CSV table of C-alpha atoms in Angstrom, one decimal:
chain,number,residue,atom,x,y,z
A,29,UNK,CA,53.9,-10.7,9.0
A,30,UNK,CA,52.6,-9.6,12.4
A,31,UNK,CA,55.5,-11.3,14.1
A,32,UNK,CA,58.0,-9.5,11.7
A,33,UNK,CA,56.3,-6.2,12.5
A,34,UNK,CA,56.7,-6.6,16.3
A,35,UNK,CA,60.4,-7.5,15.9
A,36,UNK,CA,61.1,-4.6,13.5
A,37,UNK,CA,59.3,-2.3,15.9
A,38,UNK,CA,61.6,-3.4,18.8
A,39,UNK,CA,58.5,-4.3,20.9
A,40,UNK,CA,58.6,-5.6,24.3
A,41,UNK,CA,56.7,-8.7,23.0
A,42,UNK,CA,57.9,-10.4,19.9
A,43,UNK,CA,55.1,-13.1,19.7
A,44,UNK,CA,51.4,-13.1,19.6
A,45,UNK,CA,48.9,-14.7,22.0
A,46,UNK,CA,46.5,-17.1,20.4
A,47,UNK,CA,43.0,-16.9,22.1
A,48,UNK,CA,39.7,-18.6,20.8
A,49,UNK,CA,37.9,-17.8,24.0
A,50,UNK,CA,39.7,-15.5,26.4
A,51,UNK,CA,39.2,-16.6,30.1
A,52,UNK,CA,38.6,-14.2,33.0
A,53,UNK,CA,42.2,-14.5,34.3
A,54,UNK,CA,43.6,-14.1,30.8
A,55,UNK,CA,41.7,-10.8,30.1
A,56,UNK,CA,43.8,-8.9,32.5
A,57,UNK,CA,47.0,-10.2,31.1
A,58,UNK,CA,45.9,-9.7,27.6
A,59,UNK,CA,44.7,-6.1,28.4
A,60,UNK,CA,48.2,-5.3,29.9
A,61,UNK,CA,49.8,-6.4,26.8
A,62,UNK,CA,47.6,-4.4,24.6
A,63,UNK,CA,48.3,-1.4,26.7
A,64,UNK,CA,52.0,-1.9,26.5
A,65,UNK,CA,52.1,-2.3,22.7
A,66,UNK,CA,49.1,0.0,21.9
A,67,UNK,CA,51.3,2.3,19.8
A,68,UNK,CA,52.5,-0.6,17.7
A,69,UNK,CA,48.9,-1.8,17.3
A,70,UNK,CA,47.9,1.7,16.2
A,71,UNK,CA,50.7,1.8,13.6
A,72,UNK,CA,49.8,-1.7,12.3
A,73,UNK,CA,46.1,-0.8,11.8
A,74,UNK,CA,47.2,2.4,10.0
A,75,UNK,CA,49.1,0.3,7.6
A,76,UNK,CA,46.5,-2.3,7.1
A,77,UNK,CA,43.6,0.1,6.4
A,78,UNK,CA,40.0,-0.9,5.8
A,79,UNK,CA,36.7,-0.3,7.8
A,80,UNK,CA,37.5,-2.8,10.6
A,81,UNK,CA,41.0,-1.1,11.1
A,82,UNK,CA,39.5,2.3,11.2
A,83,UNK,CA,37.0,1.2,13.9
A,84,UNK,CA,39.9,0.0,16.0
A,85,UNK,CA,41.9,3.1,15.3
A,86,UNK,CA,39.1,5.2,16.5
A,87,UNK,CA,39.1,3.5,19.8
A,88,UNK,CA,43.0,3.6,20.2
A,89,UNK,CA,43.0,7.4,19.4
A,90,UNK,CA,40.0,8.2,21.7
A,91,UNK,CA,41.0,9.8,25.0
A,92,UNK,CA,37.9,8.4,26.6
A,93,UNK,CA,38.6,4.8,25.5
A,94,UNK,CA,42.3,5.0,26.5
A,95,UNK,CA,41.3,6.3,30.0
A,96,UNK,CA,39.0,3.4,30.5
A,97,UNK,CA,41.6,1.0,29.2
A,98,UNK,CA,44.2,2.4,31.6
A,99,UNK,CA,41.9,2.0,34.5
A,100,UNK,CA,40.7,-1.6,33.5
A,101,UNK,CA,44.4,-2.6,33.2
A,102,UNK,CA,45.1,-1.5,36.8
A,103,UNK,CA,42.0,-2.9,38.4
A,104,UNK,CA,41.9,-6.2,36.6
A,105,UNK,CA,45.4,-6.9,37.9
A,106,UNK,CA,44.0,-6.6,41.5
A,107,UNK,CA,41.0,-8.7,40.6
A,108,UNK,CA,43.1,-11.4,39.0
A,109,UNK,CA,45.2,-11.5,42.2
A,110,UNK,CA,42.1,-12.1,44.3
A,111,UNK,CA,40.8,-14.6,41.9
A,112,UNK,CA,43.9,-16.7,42.2
A,113,UNK,CA,43.8,-16.5,46.0
A,114,UNK,CA,40.3,-17.9,45.9
A,115,UNK,CA,41.2,-20.8,43.7
A,116,UNK,CA,43.4,-23.8,44.0
A,117,UNK,CA,43.3,-27.1,46.1
A,118,UNK,CA,43.3,-27.0,49.9
A,119,UNK,CA,41.9,-23.5,50.3
A,120,UNK,CA,39.9,-23.5,53.4
A,121,UNK,CA,37.1,-21.1,54.5
A,122,UNK,CA,39.6,-19.1,56.8
A,123,UNK,CA,41.9,-18.4,53.9
A,124,UNK,CA,39.1,-17.3,51.7
A,125,UNK,CA,37.6,-15.1,54.3
A,126,UNK,CA,41.0,-13.4,54.8
A,127,UNK,CA,41.4,-12.8,51.1
A,128,UNK,CA,37.9,-11.4,50.7
A,129,UNK,CA,38.1,-9.2,53.7
A,130,UNK,CA,41.5,-7.8,52.7
A,131,UNK,CA,40.2,-7.0,49.3
A,132,UNK,CA,37.1,-5.2,50.6
A,133,UNK,CA,39.5,-2.9,52.6
A,134,UNK,CA,41.7,-2.5,49.5
A,135,UNK,CA,38.6,-1.2,47.5
A,136,UNK,CA,38.2,1.6,50.0
A,137,UNK,CA,41.9,2.5,49.6
A,138,UNK,CA,41.6,2.4,45.8
A,139,UNK,CA,38.6,4.7,46.0
A,140,UNK,CA,40.5,7.2,48.1
A,141,UNK,CA,43.6,6.8,46.1
A,142,UNK,CA,42.1,7.3,42.7
A,143,UNK,CA,40.9,10.7,43.8
A,144,UNK,CA,44.3,11.8,45.0
A,145,UNK,CA,47.8,10.5,44.4
A,146,UNK,CA,46.9,7.4,42.3
A,147,UNK,CA,49.7,5.4,43.9
A,148,UNK,CA,47.8,2.1,43.3
A,149,UNK,CA,47.0,2.9,39.7
A,150,UNK,CA,50.4,3.1,37.8
A,151,UNK,CA,48.8,2.8,34.3
A,152,UNK,CA,46.4,5.7,35.0
A,153,UNK,CA,49.3,7.7,36.4
A,154,UNK,CA,51.3,6.9,33.2
A,155,UNK,CA,48.3,8.0,31.1
A,156,UNK,CA,47.9,11.2,33.1
A,157,UNK,CA,51.5,12.3,32.9
A,158,UNK,CA,52.2,15.0,30.5
A,159,UNK,CA,48.5,16.1,30.0
A,160,UNK,CA,47.3,19.5,30.7
A,161,UNK,CA,43.8,18.7,31.2
A,162,UNK,CA,42.5,16.7,34.3
A,163,UNK,CA,41.5,13.1,33.6
A,164,UNK,CA,37.8,12.5,34.4
A,165,UNK,CA,37.7,9.4,36.5
A,166,UNK,CA,33.9,9.7,37.5
A,167,UNK,CA,33.2,6.3,35.7
A,168,UNK,CA,36.2,4.7,37.4
A,169,UNK,CA,35.0,5.9,41.0
A,170,UNK,CA,31.4,4.5,40.1
A,171,UNK,CA,32.9,1.2,39.1
A,172,UNK,CA,34.9,0.8,42.3
A,173,UNK,CA,31.6,1.5,44.3
A,174,UNK,CA,29.8,-1.1,42.3
A,175,UNK,CA,32.5,-3.7,42.8
A,176,UNK,CA,32.4,-3.0,46.5
A,177,UNK,CA,28.6,-3.4,46.6
A,178,UNK,CA,28.9,-6.6,44.6
A,179,UNK,CA,31.5,-7.9,46.9
A,180,UNK,CA,29.1,-7.4,49.9
A,181,UNK,CA,26.3,-9.1,48.1
A,182,UNK,CA,28.3,-12.1,46.9
A,183,UNK,CA,30.2,-12.8,50.1
A,184,UNK,CA,27.3,-12.0,52.5
A,185,UNK,CA,27.5,-15.5,54.0
A,186,UNK,CA,30.8,-14.7,55.5
A,187,UNK,CA,29.0,-12.2,57.8
A,188,UNK,CA,27.3,-15.1,59.5
A,189,UNK,CA,30.6,-16.8,60.6
A,190,UNK,CA,33.2,-14.0,60.7
A,191,UNK,CA,33.2,-14.1,64.4
A,192,UNK,CA,33.7,-17.9,64.5
A,193,UNK,CA,36.5,-17.5,62.0
A,194,UNK,CA,38.3,-15.0,64.2
A,195,UNK,CA,37.8,-17.2,67.2
A,196,UNK,CA,39.3,-20.2,65.5
A,197,UNK,CA,42.2,-18.4,63.9
A,198,UNK,CA,43.1,-16.3,66.9
A,199,UNK,CA,41.2,-17.3,70.1
A,200,UNK,CA,43.4,-15.2,72.3
A,201,UNK,CA,42.2,-12.0,70.6
A,202,UNK,CA,38.6,-13.0,69.8
A,203,UNK,CA,35.8,-10.5,70.0
A,204,UNK,CA,32.4,-11.0,71.4
A,205,UNK,CA,30.9,-11.4,68.0
A,206,UNK,CA,31.3,-15.1,67.9
A,207,UNK,CA,28.8,-15.6,70.7
A,208,UNK,CA,25.9,-14.5,68.3
A,209,UNK,CA,27.1,-16.9,65.6
A,210,UNK,CA,27.7,-20.1,67.6
A,211,UNK,CA,24.3,-21.3,66.8
A,212,UNK,CA,25.6,-22.2,63.4
A,213,UNK,CA,27.3,-25.2,65.4
A,214,UNK,CA,24.2,-26.9,67.0
A,215,UNK,CA,26.4,-29.4,68.9
A,216,UNK,CA,28.5,-26.7,70.7
A,217,UNK,CA,26.7,-25.2,73.8
A,218,UNK,CA,27.6,-21.5,73.9
A,219,UNK,CA,27.9,-21.5,77.8
A,220,UNK,CA,30.4,-24.3,77.7
A,221,UNK,CA,32.5,-22.8,74.8
A,222,UNK,CA,32.4,-19.5,76.6
A,223,UNK,CA,34.0,-20.9,79.8
A,224,UNK,CA,36.5,-22.8,77.8
A,225,UNK,CA,37.6,-19.7,76.1
A,226,UNK,CA,38.2,-18.0,79.5
A,227,UNK,CA,40.3,-20.9,80.5
A,228,UNK,CA,42.1,-20.8,77.2
A,229,UNK,CA,43.0,-17.2,77.3
A,230,UNK,CA,44.6,-17.8,80.8
A,231,UNK,CA,46.6,-20.8,79.7
A,232,UNK,CA,50.1,-19.4,79.3
A,233,UNK,CA,51.5,-22.8,78.0
A,234,UNK,CA,48.8,-23.0,75.3
A,235,UNK,CA,49.4,-19.6,74.3
A,236,UNK,CA,53.1,-20.3,73.6
A,237,UNK,CA,52.2,-23.5,71.8
A,238,UNK,CA,49.7,-21.7,69.6
A,239,UNK,CA,52.3,-19.2,68.6
A,240,UNK,CA,54.8,-21.9,67.4
A,241,UNK,CA,52.2,-24.2,65.6
A,242,UNK,CA,49.7,-24.0,62.8
A,243,UNK,CA,46.0,-23.8,63.7
A,244,UNK,CA,45.2,-27.3,62.8
A,245,UNK,CA,48.4,-28.6,64.5
A,246,UNK,CA,47.4,-26.8,67.7
A,247,UNK,CA,43.7,-28.0,67.7
A,248,UNK,CA,44.7,-31.6,67.1
A,249,UNK,CA,46.7,-32.1,70.1
A,250,UNK,CA,45.3,-34.6,72.4
A,251,UNK,CA,45.9,-32.4,75.5
A,252,UNK,CA,44.2,-29.4,73.9
A,253,UNK,CA,41.2,-31.5,72.7
A,254,UNK,CA,40.8,-32.9,76.2
A,255,UNK,CA,40.8,-29.5,78.0
A,256,UNK,CA,38.9,-27.5,75.2
A,257,UNK,CA,36.6,-30.0,73.4
A,258,UNK,CA,34.0,-27.5,72.4
A,259,UNK,CA,36.4,-25.0,70.9
A,260,UNK,CA,38.3,-27.8,69.2
A,261,UNK,CA,35.0,-29.1,67.8
A,262,UNK,CA,34.3,-25.7,66.2
A,263,UNK,CA,37.8,-25.5,64.7
A,264,UNK,CA,37.3,-29.1,63.2
A,265,UNK,CA,33.9,-28.2,61.9
A,266,UNK,CA,34.8,-24.9,60.4
A,267,UNK,CA,37.1,-26.1,57.6
A,268,UNK,CA,34.3,-28.3,56.4
A,269,UNK,CA,32.4,-25.3,55.2
A,270,UNK,CA,32.7,-25.2,51.4
A,271,UNK,CA,33.8,-21.7,50.5
A,272,UNK,CA,34.8,-22.6,46.8
A,273,UNK,CA,33.5,-24.9,44.1
A,274,UNK,CA,37.1,-25.8,43.1
A,275,UNK,CA,36.8,-29.4,44.1
A,276,UNK,CA,33.5,-29.8,42.2
A,277,UNK,CA,34.9,-28.2,39.1
A,278,UNK,CA,38.1,-30.1,39.3
A,279,UNK,CA,36.2,-33.4,39.6
A,280,UNK,CA,33.9,-32.4,36.6
A,281,UNK,CA,36.9,-31.7,34.4
A,282,UNK,CA,38.5,-35.0,35.2
A,283,UNK,CA,35.2,-36.7,34.6
A,284,UNK,CA,34.8,-34.9,31.2
A,285,UNK,CA,38.4,-36.1,30.3
A,286,UNK,CA,37.6,-39.7,31.3
A,287,UNK,CA,34.3,-39.9,29.4
A,288,UNK,CA,35.7,-38.9,26.1
A,289,UNK,CA,34.3,-40.2,22.7
A,290,UNK,CA,37.4,-42.5,22.4
A,291,UNK,CA,36.2,-44.7,25.3
A,292,UNK,CA,33.1,-46.3,23.7
A,293,UNK,CA,33.0,-49.3,26.0
A,294,UNK,CA,33.4,-47.4,29.3
A,295,UNK,CA,30.9,-48.7,32.0
A,296,UNK,CA,29.6,-47.0,35.1
A,297,UNK,CA,31.8,-49.2,37.2
A,298,UNK,CA,35.0,-48.3,35.2
A,299,UNK,CA,34.0,-44.6,35.5
A,300,UNK,CA,33.7,-44.6,39.2
A,301,UNK,CA,37.1,-46.3,39.5
A,302,UNK,CA,38.9,-44.1,37.2
A,303,UNK,CA,37.4,-41.1,38.9
A,304,UNK,CA,38.5,-42.2,42.2
A,305,UNK,CA,42.1,-42.7,40.9
A,306,UNK,CA,42.1,-39.3,39.2
A,307,UNK,CA,40.9,-37.3,42.4
A,308,UNK,CA,42.7,-39.2,45.2
A,309,UNK,CA,45.7,-37.7,46.9
A,310,UNK,CA,47.1,-41.2,47.8
A,311,UNK,CA,50.1,-42.2,45.7
A,312,UNK,CA,50.4,-45.9,45.1
A,313,UNK,CA,53.6,-47.8,46.0
A,314,UNK,CA,54.3,-49.4,42.6
A,315,UNK,CA,57.3,-51.3,43.9
A,316,UNK,CA,55.3,-52.9,46.7
A,317,UNK,CA,52.4,-53.8,44.5
A,318,UNK,CA,54.8,-55.3,41.9
A,319,UNK,CA,56.5,-57.3,44.6
A,320,UNK,CA,53.2,-59.0,45.5
A,321,UNK,CA,52.7,-60.0,41.9
A,322,UNK,CA,53.2,-63.8,41.2
A,323,UNK,CA,52.5,-63.8,37.5
A,324,UNK,CA,53.5,-61.0,35.0
A,325,UNK,CA,52.0,-60.5,31.6
A,326,UNK,CA,54.9,-59.8,29.3
A,327,UNK,CA,53.8,-57.7,26.2
A,328,UNK,CA,55.0,-58.9,22.9
């Protein structure tokens, strides 16, 4: 019945999302869909009737609720984008720091923008168009301030290595901040690293090579490692900092799948071997393995 209603209403969406437990990333997408078809939802609840429908109608017809929904639809889209940048395999601490630092600056832009042209809040601008009264966005401003404070608190650890990150990512434009943070690398004498950095900044050939290669590729060159061993040691150690729990969560998910109730005779040895196969990046050469086999078991 609901699918037929969406099709008859010529809605942008002609199907329904089925959620038992909406995850964080899905909330922003689901809220965006609700905003897009909110008029159809209001019409559907009007036809259904009942106490529950009336409660939802009260929300959909409330200017205060619609204002908050419009703001959340906009800001959750930005938060979802940040969340995706902080996830995934192979994310090193430099990439995470860049994403977090960029979003902190964006929050300042959002705060200034929401009090002026709202170029970064298209849903709120849509909600405001055609209205005679001014939309009260005090709560939205307070929310942005709270998010900014929470970002500073949650990612405070980056403040202890941000100078090192800048030094590793772009040594030719590094600031003096890294000197106060080099103690995080006990095997790197600050005096030696400082002199190596002076030599590196004056190395025209190294500067040209750095511009043409990735950070890892440049640091792993034997000639670079020989001339600047302390700087290379910092560059090698920095990616070992765990900025995300993705690997732990991914391994736990695979372990949960392996240790299912259908595997009643699974031993500890089997579990370790299956988990190693599940998380390894190595791809077995099936053809080479098969070629070494002298006896095959033919299934009947």
